[in-house]
Short mmCIF file of C-alpha atoms and ligand atoms in Angstrom, two decimals:
data_model
loop_
_atom_site.label_atom_id
_atom_site.label_comp_id
_atom_site.label_asym_id
_atom_site.label_seq_id
_atom_site.Cartn_x
_atom_site.Cartn_y
_atom_site.Cartn_z
CA UNK K 1 -9.72 10.54 -20.03
CA UNK K 2 -10.34 11.04 -16.36
CA UNK K 3 -9.46 8.66 -13.58
CA UNK K 4 -12.77 6.90 -13.21
CA UNK K 5 -12.83 6.22 -16.94
CA UNK K 6 -9.25 4.90 -16.89
CA UNK K 7 -10.17 2.53 -14.05
CA UNK K 8 -12.61 0.87 -16.48
CA UNK K 9 -11.03 1.38 -19.87
CA UNK K 10 -7.38 2.30 -19.08
CA UNK K 11 -5.83 -0.75 -20.75
CA UNK K 12 -5.60 0.48 -24.31
CA UNK K 13 -3.95 -2.71 -25.33
CA UNK K 14 -6.83 -4.92 -24.14
CA UNK K 15 -8.12 -6.35 -27.34
CA UNK K 16 -10.32 -9.34 -27.48
CA UNK K 17 -11.11 -10.76 -30.90
CA UNK K 18 -14.30 -12.27 -29.43
CA UNK K 19 -15.54 -8.92 -28.18
CA UNK K 20 -15.50 -10.12 -24.60
CA UNK K 21 -15.73 -7.12 -22.28
CA UNK K 22 -14.06 -8.91 -19.44
CA UNK K 23 -10.44 -9.91 -20.10
CA UNK K 24 -10.35 -13.75 -20.27
CA UNK K 25 -8.30 -15.62 -17.80
CA UNK K 26 -5.43 -17.00 -19.83
CA UNK K 27 -4.79 -19.99 -17.72
CA UNK K 28 -1.79 -21.18 -19.69
CA UNK K 29 1.76 -21.70 -18.51
CA UNK K 30 3.23 -21.59 -21.99
CA UNK K 31 2.48 -20.29 -25.47
CA UNK K 32 3.27 -21.89 -28.82
CA UNK K 33 5.60 -20.12 -31.24
CA UNK K 34 4.30 -19.37 -34.77
CA UNK K 35 7.75 -20.10 -36.22
CA UNK K 36 11.45 -20.24 -35.43
CA UNK K 37 12.49 -16.94 -33.78
CA UNK K 38 8.93 -15.71 -33.98
CA UNK K 39 6.74 -15.01 -30.88
CA UNK K 40 3.14 -14.05 -30.47
CA UNK K 41 4.41 -11.68 -27.74
CA UNK K 42 3.83 -14.44 -25.15
CA UNK K 43 6.27 -17.23 -24.52
CA UNK K 44 5.96 -18.33 -20.97
CA UNK K 45 3.73 -17.02 -18.17
CA UNK K 46 6.60 -16.23 -15.73
CA UNK K 47 7.60 -13.57 -18.31
CA UNK K 48 4.30 -12.42 -19.69
CA UNK K 49 0.66 -13.45 -19.48
CA UNK K 50 -2.14 -11.53 -21.19
CA UNK K 51 -4.38 -11.42 -18.03
CA UNK K 52 -1.57 -10.24 -15.88
CA UNK K 53 -0.59 -7.68 -18.48
CA UNK K 54 -4.15 -6.35 -18.37
CA UNK K 55 -3.99 -5.70 -14.68
CA UNK K 56 -0.49 -4.14 -15.11
CA UNK K 57 -1.60 -1.89 -17.88
CA UNK K 58 -4.51 -0.59 -15.88
CA UNK K 59 -2.38 0.25 -12.82
CA UNK K 60 0.42 1.72 -14.95
CA UNK K 61 -2.00 4.09 -16.51
CA UNK K 62 -3.56 5.09 -13.13
CA UNK K 63 -0.18 5.77 -11.56
CA UNK K 64 1.18 7.56 -14.71
CA UNK K 65 4.13 5.14 -14.85
CA UNK K 66 6.22 3.71 -17.67
CA UNK K 67 5.64 0.12 -16.60
CA UNK K 68 3.87 -1.79 -13.80
CA UNK K 69 4.77 -5.34 -12.74
CA UNK K 70 2.22 -7.52 -10.90
CA UNK K 71 3.54 -9.83 -8.13
CA UNK K 72 2.06 -12.57 -6.05
CA UNK K 73 1.94 -10.24 -2.98
CA UNK K 74 3.01 -6.85 -1.79
CA UNK K 75 5.96 -8.41 0.01
CA UNK K 76 7.00 -10.35 -3.15
CA UNK K 77 7.04 -7.01 -4.90
CA UNK K 78 9.19 -5.35 -2.17
CA UNK K 79 11.58 -8.37 -1.94
CA UNK K 80 12.06 -8.26 -5.72
CA UNK K 81 12.71 -4.49 -5.49
CA UNK K 82 15.51 -5.09 -3.06
CA UNK K 83 17.39 -6.97 -5.84
CA UNK K 84 18.18 -3.53 -7.33
CA UNK K 85 20.71 -3.13 -4.48
CA UNK K 86 24.16 -4.80 -3.94
CA UNK K 87 25.88 -5.76 -0.73
CA UNK K 88 27.22 -2.70 1.03
CA UNK K 89 24.65 -0.37 -0.40
CA UNK K 90 22.47 1.60 1.95
CA UNK K 91 18.87 2.84 1.96
CA UNK K 92 16.78 4.86 4.32
CA UNK K 93 13.16 3.91 5.20
CA UNK K 94 10.28 5.38 7.12
CA UNK K 95 10.49 4.42 10.78
CA UNK K 96 6.70 3.83 11.08
CA UNK K 97 6.50 1.34 8.21
CA UNK K 98 4.46 -1.79 7.45
CA UNK K 99 5.72 -4.53 9.80
CA UNK K 100 6.44 -6.99 6.94
CA UNK K 101 8.70 -4.42 5.14
CA UNK K 102 10.51 -3.86 8.43
CA UNK K 103 11.03 -7.59 8.88
CA UNK K 104 12.45 -7.88 5.35
CA UNK K 105 14.77 -4.88 5.69
CA UNK K 106 16.14 -5.97 9.08
CA UNK K 107 16.53 -9.71 8.45
CA UNK K 108 16.90 -11.11 4.97
CA UNK K 109 18.16 -7.91 3.40
CA UNK K 110 20.68 -7.47 6.20
CA UNK K 111 21.87 -11.00 5.88
CA UNK K 112 22.43 -10.29 2.17
CA UNK K 113 24.62 -7.32 3.09
CA UNK K 114 22.25 -4.50 2.43
CA UNK K 115 22.52 -1.66 4.88
CA UNK K 116 19.51 0.34 5.98
CA UNK K 117 18.27 2.53 8.71
CA UNK K 118 14.98 4.10 9.51
CA UNK K 119 14.16 7.74 10.17
CA UNK K 120 10.96 9.69 10.65
CA UNK K 121 10.50 10.62 6.96
CA UNK K 122 7.86 13.21 7.92
CA UNK K 123 10.86 15.16 9.31
CA UNK K 124 12.66 16.43 6.23
CA UNK K 125 15.86 17.46 8.09
CA UNK K 126 16.14 13.98 9.58
CA UNK K 127 15.87 12.43 6.09
CA UNK K 128 18.61 14.72 4.71
CA UNK K 129 20.87 14.00 7.73
CA UNK K 130 20.57 10.26 7.30
CA UNK K 131 22.10 10.18 3.81
CA UNK K 132 25.49 8.49 3.72
CA UNK K 133 28.05 8.18 0.84
CA UNK K 134 26.74 4.64 0.04
CA UNK K 135 23.01 5.56 0.24
CA UNK K 136 21.17 4.55 -2.93
CA UNK K 137 17.50 5.06 -2.09
CA UNK K 138 14.82 6.43 0.19
CA UNK K 139 11.85 4.20 0.85
CA UNK K 140 8.83 6.20 2.06
CA UNK K 141 5.43 5.00 3.21
CA UNK K 142 2.94 7.89 3.38
CA UNK K 143 0.67 7.97 5.28
CA UNK K 144 2.53 5.56 7.48
CA UNK K 145 1.08 2.49 9.06
CA UNK K 146 -0.31 2.71 11.71
CA UNK K 147 0.52 6.24 12.98
CA UNK K 148 -0.52 8.08 9.78
CA UNK K 149 2.60 10.20 9.50
CA UNK K 150 2.77 12.16 6.21
CA UNK K 151 6.03 12.73 4.33
CA UNK K 152 6.54 15.49 1.81
CA UNK K 153 7.04 13.51 -1.34
CA UNK K 154 7.96 16.38 -3.66
CA UNK K 155 10.52 17.78 -1.24
CA UNK K 156 12.17 14.39 -0.62
CA UNK K 157 12.08 13.77 -4.42
CA UNK K 158 14.03 17.01 -4.99
CA UNK K 159 16.65 15.92 -2.42
CA UNK K 160 16.84 12.49 -4.04
CA UNK K 161 17.41 14.04 -7.50
CA UNK K 162 20.20 16.25 -6.10
CA UNK K 163 21.91 13.26 -4.44
CA UNK K 164 21.29 10.73 -7.23
CA UNK K 165 19.07 8.53 -5.11
CA UNK K 166 15.94 6.52 -5.96
CA UNK K 167 12.74 7.63 -4.28
CA UNK K 168 10.49 4.62 -3.58
CA UNK K 169 6.94 5.26 -2.30
CA UNK K 170 4.59 2.66 -0.89
CA UNK K 171 1.25 4.01 -2.06
CA UNK K 172 -0.87 1.23 -0.67
CA UNK K 173 -2.89 3.46 1.74
CA UNK K 174 -3.97 6.21 -0.73
CA UNK K 175 -3.84 4.41 -4.11
CA UNK K 176 -3.41 6.51 -7.29
CA UNK K 177 -6.93 7.70 -6.92
CA UNK K 178 -5.78 10.04 -4.15
CA UNK K 179 -1.98 10.24 -4.64
CA UNK K 180 0.30 9.73 -7.67
CA UNK K 181 3.92 9.85 -6.36
CA UNK K 182 5.52 9.43 -9.84
CA UNK K 183 3.97 12.71 -10.95
CA UNK K 184 5.64 14.56 -8.13
CA UNK K 185 9.12 13.08 -8.52
CA UNK K 186 9.18 9.51 -7.14
CA UNK K 187 11.15 6.86 -9.04
CA UNK K 188 9.20 3.74 -8.17
CA UNK K 189 5.75 3.17 -6.60
CA UNK K 190 5.07 -0.02 -4.50
CA UNK K 191 1.63 -1.43 -3.82
CA UNK K 192 0.11 -4.12 -1.78
CA UNK K 193 -2.74 -4.71 -4.20
CA UNK K 194 -4.22 -7.02 -1.57
CA UNK K 195 -5.65 -3.87 0.01
CA UNK K 196 -7.62 -1.16 -1.94
CA UNK K 197 -6.63 -2.11 -5.53
CA UNK K 198 -8.19 -5.64 -5.14
CA UNK K 199 -10.54 -4.16 -2.60
CA UNK K 200 -12.43 -7.29 -1.59
CA UNK K 201 -10.27 -9.04 1.01
CA UNK K 202 -10.05 -12.07 -1.32
CA UNK K 203 -6.70 -11.85 -3.14
CA UNK K 204 -3.07 -11.38 -2.34
CA UNK K 205 -1.13 -9.25 -4.92
CA UNK K 206 1.48 -6.57 -5.23
CA UNK K 207 2.87 -4.13 -7.77
CA UNK K 208 6.00 -2.21 -8.60
CA UNK K 209 5.38 0.76 -10.95
CA UNK K 210 8.47 2.17 -12.65
CA UNK K 211 8.77 5.79 -13.53
CA UNK K 212 11.51 5.36 -16.16
CA UNK K 213 12.34 2.96 -18.99
CA UNK K 214 15.73 2.21 -17.30
CA UNK K 215 14.09 1.09 -14.09
CA UNK K 216 11.43 -0.85 -15.99
CA UNK K 217 14.19 -2.79 -17.74
CA UNK K 218 16.05 -3.59 -14.52
CA UNK K 219 12.82 -4.59 -12.72
CA UNK K 220 11.63 -6.77 -15.60
CA UNK K 221 14.88 -8.64 -15.48
CA UNK K 222 14.51 -9.31 -11.75
CA UNK K 223 10.76 -10.20 -12.30
CA UNK K 224 11.38 -12.84 -14.95
CA UNK K 225 14.45 -14.23 -13.09
CA UNK K 226 13.02 -14.59 -9.56
CA UNK K 227 9.49 -15.60 -10.73
CA UNK K 228 6.99 -14.14 -8.27
CA UNK K 229 4.58 -12.97 -10.98
CA UNK K 230 0.85 -12.80 -10.23
CA UNK K 231 -1.21 -15.81 -11.38
CA UNK K 232 -3.76 -15.30 -14.18
CA UNK K 233 -6.84 -15.79 -12.00
CA UNK K 234 -5.57 -13.40 -9.34
CA UNK K 235 -4.60 -10.91 -11.99
CA UNK K 236 -8.23 -11.03 -13.27
CA UNK K 237 -9.51 -10.36 -9.68
CA UNK K 238 -7.21 -7.38 -9.21
CA UNK K 239 -8.21 -5.96 -12.66
CA UNK K 240 -11.90 -6.34 -11.64
CA UNK K 241 -11.22 -4.67 -8.36
CA UNK K 242 -9.48 -1.76 -10.05
CA UNK K 243 -12.57 -1.02 -12.11
CA UNK K 244 -14.50 0.16 -8.98
CA UNK K 245 -11.46 1.75 -7.25
CA UNK K 246 -12.67 5.31 -7.56
CA UNK K 247 -16.16 4.84 -6.15
CA UNK K 248 -14.94 2.59 -3.37
CA UNK K 249 -12.26 5.12 -2.31
CA UNK K 250 -14.73 8.01 -2.25
CA UNK K 251 -17.32 6.22 -0.17
CA UNK K 252 -14.80 4.61 2.22
CA UNK K 253 -13.19 8.02 2.83
CA UNK K 254 -16.59 9.65 3.40
CA UNK K 255 -17.41 7.03 6.06
CA UNK K 256 -13.88 7.32 7.59
CA UNK K 257 -14.41 11.08 8.08
CA UNK K 258 -17.71 10.46 9.81
CA UNK K 259 -16.25 7.73 12.04
CA UNK K 260 -13.17 9.85 12.93
CA UNK K 261 -15.49 12.76 13.91
CA UNK K 262 -17.63 10.44 16.02
CA UNK K 263 -14.52 8.95 17.74
CA UNK K 264 -13.25 12.45 18.67
CA UNK K 265 -16.28 12.87 20.97
CA UNK K 266 -15.89 9.48 22.77
CA UNK K 267 -14.83 9.51 26.44
CA UNK K 268 -12.89 6.26 26.16
CA UNK K 269 -11.04 7.30 23.04
CA UNK K 270 -7.95 9.27 23.97
CA UNK K 271 -6.64 10.12 20.50
CA UNK K 272 -7.73 9.78 16.93
CA UNK K 273 -5.14 9.60 14.17
CA UNK K 274 -6.83 10.32 10.83
CA UNK K 275 -5.10 12.42 8.21
CA UNK K 276 -8.40 14.01 7.22
CA UNK K 277 -8.85 15.75 10.57
CA UNK K 278 -7.54 19.36 10.34
CA UNK K 279 -5.57 19.00 13.60
CA UNK K 280 -3.59 16.05 12.15
CA UNK K 281 0.09 17.13 11.78
CA UNK K 282 0.13 15.83 8.19
CA UNK K 283 -3.13 17.55 7.10
CA UNK K 284 -1.49 20.47 5.25
CA UNK K 285 1.05 18.40 3.35
CA UNK K 286 -1.68 15.92 2.44
CA UNK K 287 -3.74 18.73 1.06
CA UNK K 288 -0.86 19.72 -1.17
CA UNK K 289 0.22 16.32 -2.42
CA UNK K 290 -2.93 14.19 -2.42
CA UNK K 291 -6.58 14.72 -3.40
CA UNK K 292 -7.87 12.68 -0.46
CA UNK K 293 -7.09 11.27 2.97
CA UNK K 294 -8.03 7.67 2.57
CA UNK K 295 -9.98 5.52 4.94
CA UNK K 296 -7.48 4.35 7.54
CA UNK K 297 -7.92 5.46 11.18
CA UNK K 298 -5.85 4.60 14.22
CA UNK K 299 -7.19 5.43 17.66
CA UNK K 300 -6.02 5.14 21.27
CA UNK K 301 -8.23 3.84 23.97
CA UNK K 302 -8.14 4.72 27.66
CA UNK K 303 -6.81 1.23 28.62
CA UNK K 304 -5.66 -2.05 27.26
CA UNK K 305 -8.93 -3.59 28.61
CA UNK K 306 -10.98 -1.24 26.48
CA UNK K 307 -8.88 -2.15 23.48
CA UNK K 308 -9.34 -5.81 24.07
CA UNK K 309 -13.09 -5.32 24.61
CA UNK K 310 -13.49 -3.49 21.34
CA UNK K 311 -11.55 -6.19 19.43
CA UNK K 312 -13.65 -8.93 21.03
CA UNK K 313 -17.00 -7.28 20.94
CA UNK K 314 -17.34 -5.76 17.52
CA UNK K 315 -19.67 -7.75 15.34
CA UNK K 316 -19.98 -6.01 11.98
CA UNK K 317 -16.42 -4.82 12.03
CA UNK K 318 -14.12 -7.89 11.95
CA UNK K 319 -11.04 -8.33 14.08
CA UNK K 320 -8.63 -9.32 11.34
CA UNK K 321 -5.39 -8.20 9.74
CA UNK K 322 -5.24 -6.42 6.41
CA UNK K 323 -7.18 -3.37 5.19
CA UNK K 324 -8.70 -1.61 2.21
CA UNK K 325 -11.47 -4.11 1.44
CA UNK K 326 -15.24 -3.80 1.42
CA UNK K 327 -15.41 -5.34 4.93
CA UNK K 328 -14.30 -3.01 7.74
CA UNK K 329 -11.47 -4.55 9.74
CA UNK K 330 -9.92 -3.67 13.05
CA UNK K 331 -6.41 -4.73 14.11
CA UNK K 332 -4.14 -4.54 17.09
CA UNK K 333 -0.82 -3.33 15.57
CA UNK K 334 1.16 -3.85 18.82
CA UNK K 335 0.83 -7.63 18.60
CA UNK K 336 -0.12 -8.14 15.01
CA UNK K 337 1.37 -6.23 12.01
CA UNK K 338 4.00 -4.51 14.07
CA UNK K 339 5.01 -7.32 16.49
CA UNK K 340 8.46 -7.66 14.85
CA UNK K 341 9.37 -4.03 15.50
CA UNK K 342 11.55 -3.74 18.60
CA UNK K 343 9.38 -2.82 21.60
CA UNK K 344 11.30 0.45 22.32
CA UNK K 345 10.77 1.53 18.66
CA UNK K 346 7.11 0.65 18.86
CA UNK K 347 6.71 2.60 22.12
CA UNK K 348 8.68 5.58 20.74
CA UNK K 349 6.32 5.70 17.80
CA UNK K 350 3.27 5.48 19.94
CA UNK K 351 2.36 1.98 18.88
CA UNK K 352 1.32 0.96 22.31
CA UNK K 353 -1.05 -1.63 23.79
CA UNK K 354 -4.12 0.70 23.65
CA UNK K 355 -3.82 1.50 19.90
CA UNK K 356 -6.27 0.05 17.40
CA UNK K 357 -6.28 0.46 13.66
CA UNK K 358 -9.52 0.58 11.75
CA UNK K 359 -9.89 0.09 7.99
CA UNK K 360 -13.28 1.52 7.05
CA UNK K 361 -15.16 -0.55 4.47
CA UNK K 362 -18.23 -0.10 2.52
CA UNK K 363 -20.87 -0.85 5.10
CA UNK K 364 -23.20 2.00 6.14
CA UNK K 365 -21.29 4.47 8.32
CA UNK K 366 -24.35 4.46 10.70
CA UNK K 367 -24.09 0.75 11.17
CA UNK K 368 -20.36 0.95 11.79
CA UNK K 369 -20.84 3.68 14.39
CA UNK K 370 -23.56 1.65 16.09
CA UNK K 371 -21.23 -1.39 16.17
CA UNK K 372 -18.30 0.54 17.62
CA UNK K 373 -20.51 2.33 20.09
CA UNK K 374 -21.85 -0.97 21.43
CA UNK K 375 -18.32 -2.51 21.65
CA UNK K 376 -16.94 0.55 23.37
CA UNK K 377 -19.74 1.62 25.70
CA UNK K 378 -22.13 -1.30 25.75
C1 PLP X 401 -0.09 -5.15 3.41
C2 PLP X 401 1.06 -4.16 3.11
C3 PLP X 401 2.21 -4.62 2.49
C4 PLP X 401 2.48 -6.06 2.15
O1 PLP X 401 1.65 -6.56 1.18
P1 PLP X 401 1.08 -8.07 1.15
O2 PLP X 401 0.17 -8.08 -0.01
O3 PLP X 401 0.44 -8.35 2.47
O4 PLP X 401 2.31 -8.94 0.96
C5 PLP X 401 3.08 -3.64 2.16
N1 PLP X 401 2.89 -2.28 2.47
C6 PLP X 401 1.79 -1.89 3.07
C7 PLP X 401 1.63 -0.44 3.36
C8 PLP X 401 0.78 -2.78 3.41
O5 PLP X 401 -0.28 -2.38 4.00
#
């Protein structure tokens, strides 16, 4: 079956005796046992819940994984993932990463004795040079947030295999519709399902997708022990979102391409960072490892005043954090998502006070351009 079909029918285990087409919301904390030592397969919702399993089975199929685990947020998923590591162990992460991941790695993880350091993972030599004797994993976000750097997943995966390291890929921006890291050698895929998978700016959720039975077993143990599983209703919303993933991604990407092209011709826009523009440094690798470029654009204005004006003058596009939903959102990474990153690091990466990040939604591209044009030039 092809991807679009799997979005709708990918959970082969979904079986409803009533014939209901929509998986019911099993709003039950616990499940009764048919007999001593006998289980219906469900005992307690922290461990398993049929509605959560439905969402997990769908995403697992789409990513081509062995198991998917649904968490209450993307950060809950990443925090649980960190329980794979012990004090003194080291991992490498992309230096232009989601601000919340950076905060976790540099505060709570560090307090717990995990060592980590960041490198530009789009620079393969830098990745190879950062490996230490105690390195256990490489955590890559690609494209990165917000500078849209692209890392060569297959090449880093080969290095990880040689060195016995886990390769973890945060696939939030492209989703399995455009990029399936497990198929090209990654060990674990991470998602903030709050973004494209849910797709409607209405639900927080996260996933870990394991590429092997061994990792699935370890992650399931952490999952049931630490207890940040996704609630039944939220699981239902995520499963519903996934059903339209393919069409949403296609349309959002189409509009993003148009907007990026329009931005290139604007006097007050100094630079446009969109992976789908041929001049983008990650364009060629993207073509090789992904079937699309997504719908996230960062752009630099001629001044902080212009940036402020756009944020405060857009009407259709909303000035709000998050991304990937049907509503287009614009953010100011410098003071929002990336505020916890040291100012020198932000500056070095180009995350300055004139940079805006746009998540292109499902409105008409013409209306979005009209809105931006008025905010920028009006
Ligand atoms: C939003 C986001 C996260 C964190 O997910 P939440 O659902 O907000 O906890 C992690 N990685 C990326 C790339 C994100 O965009």
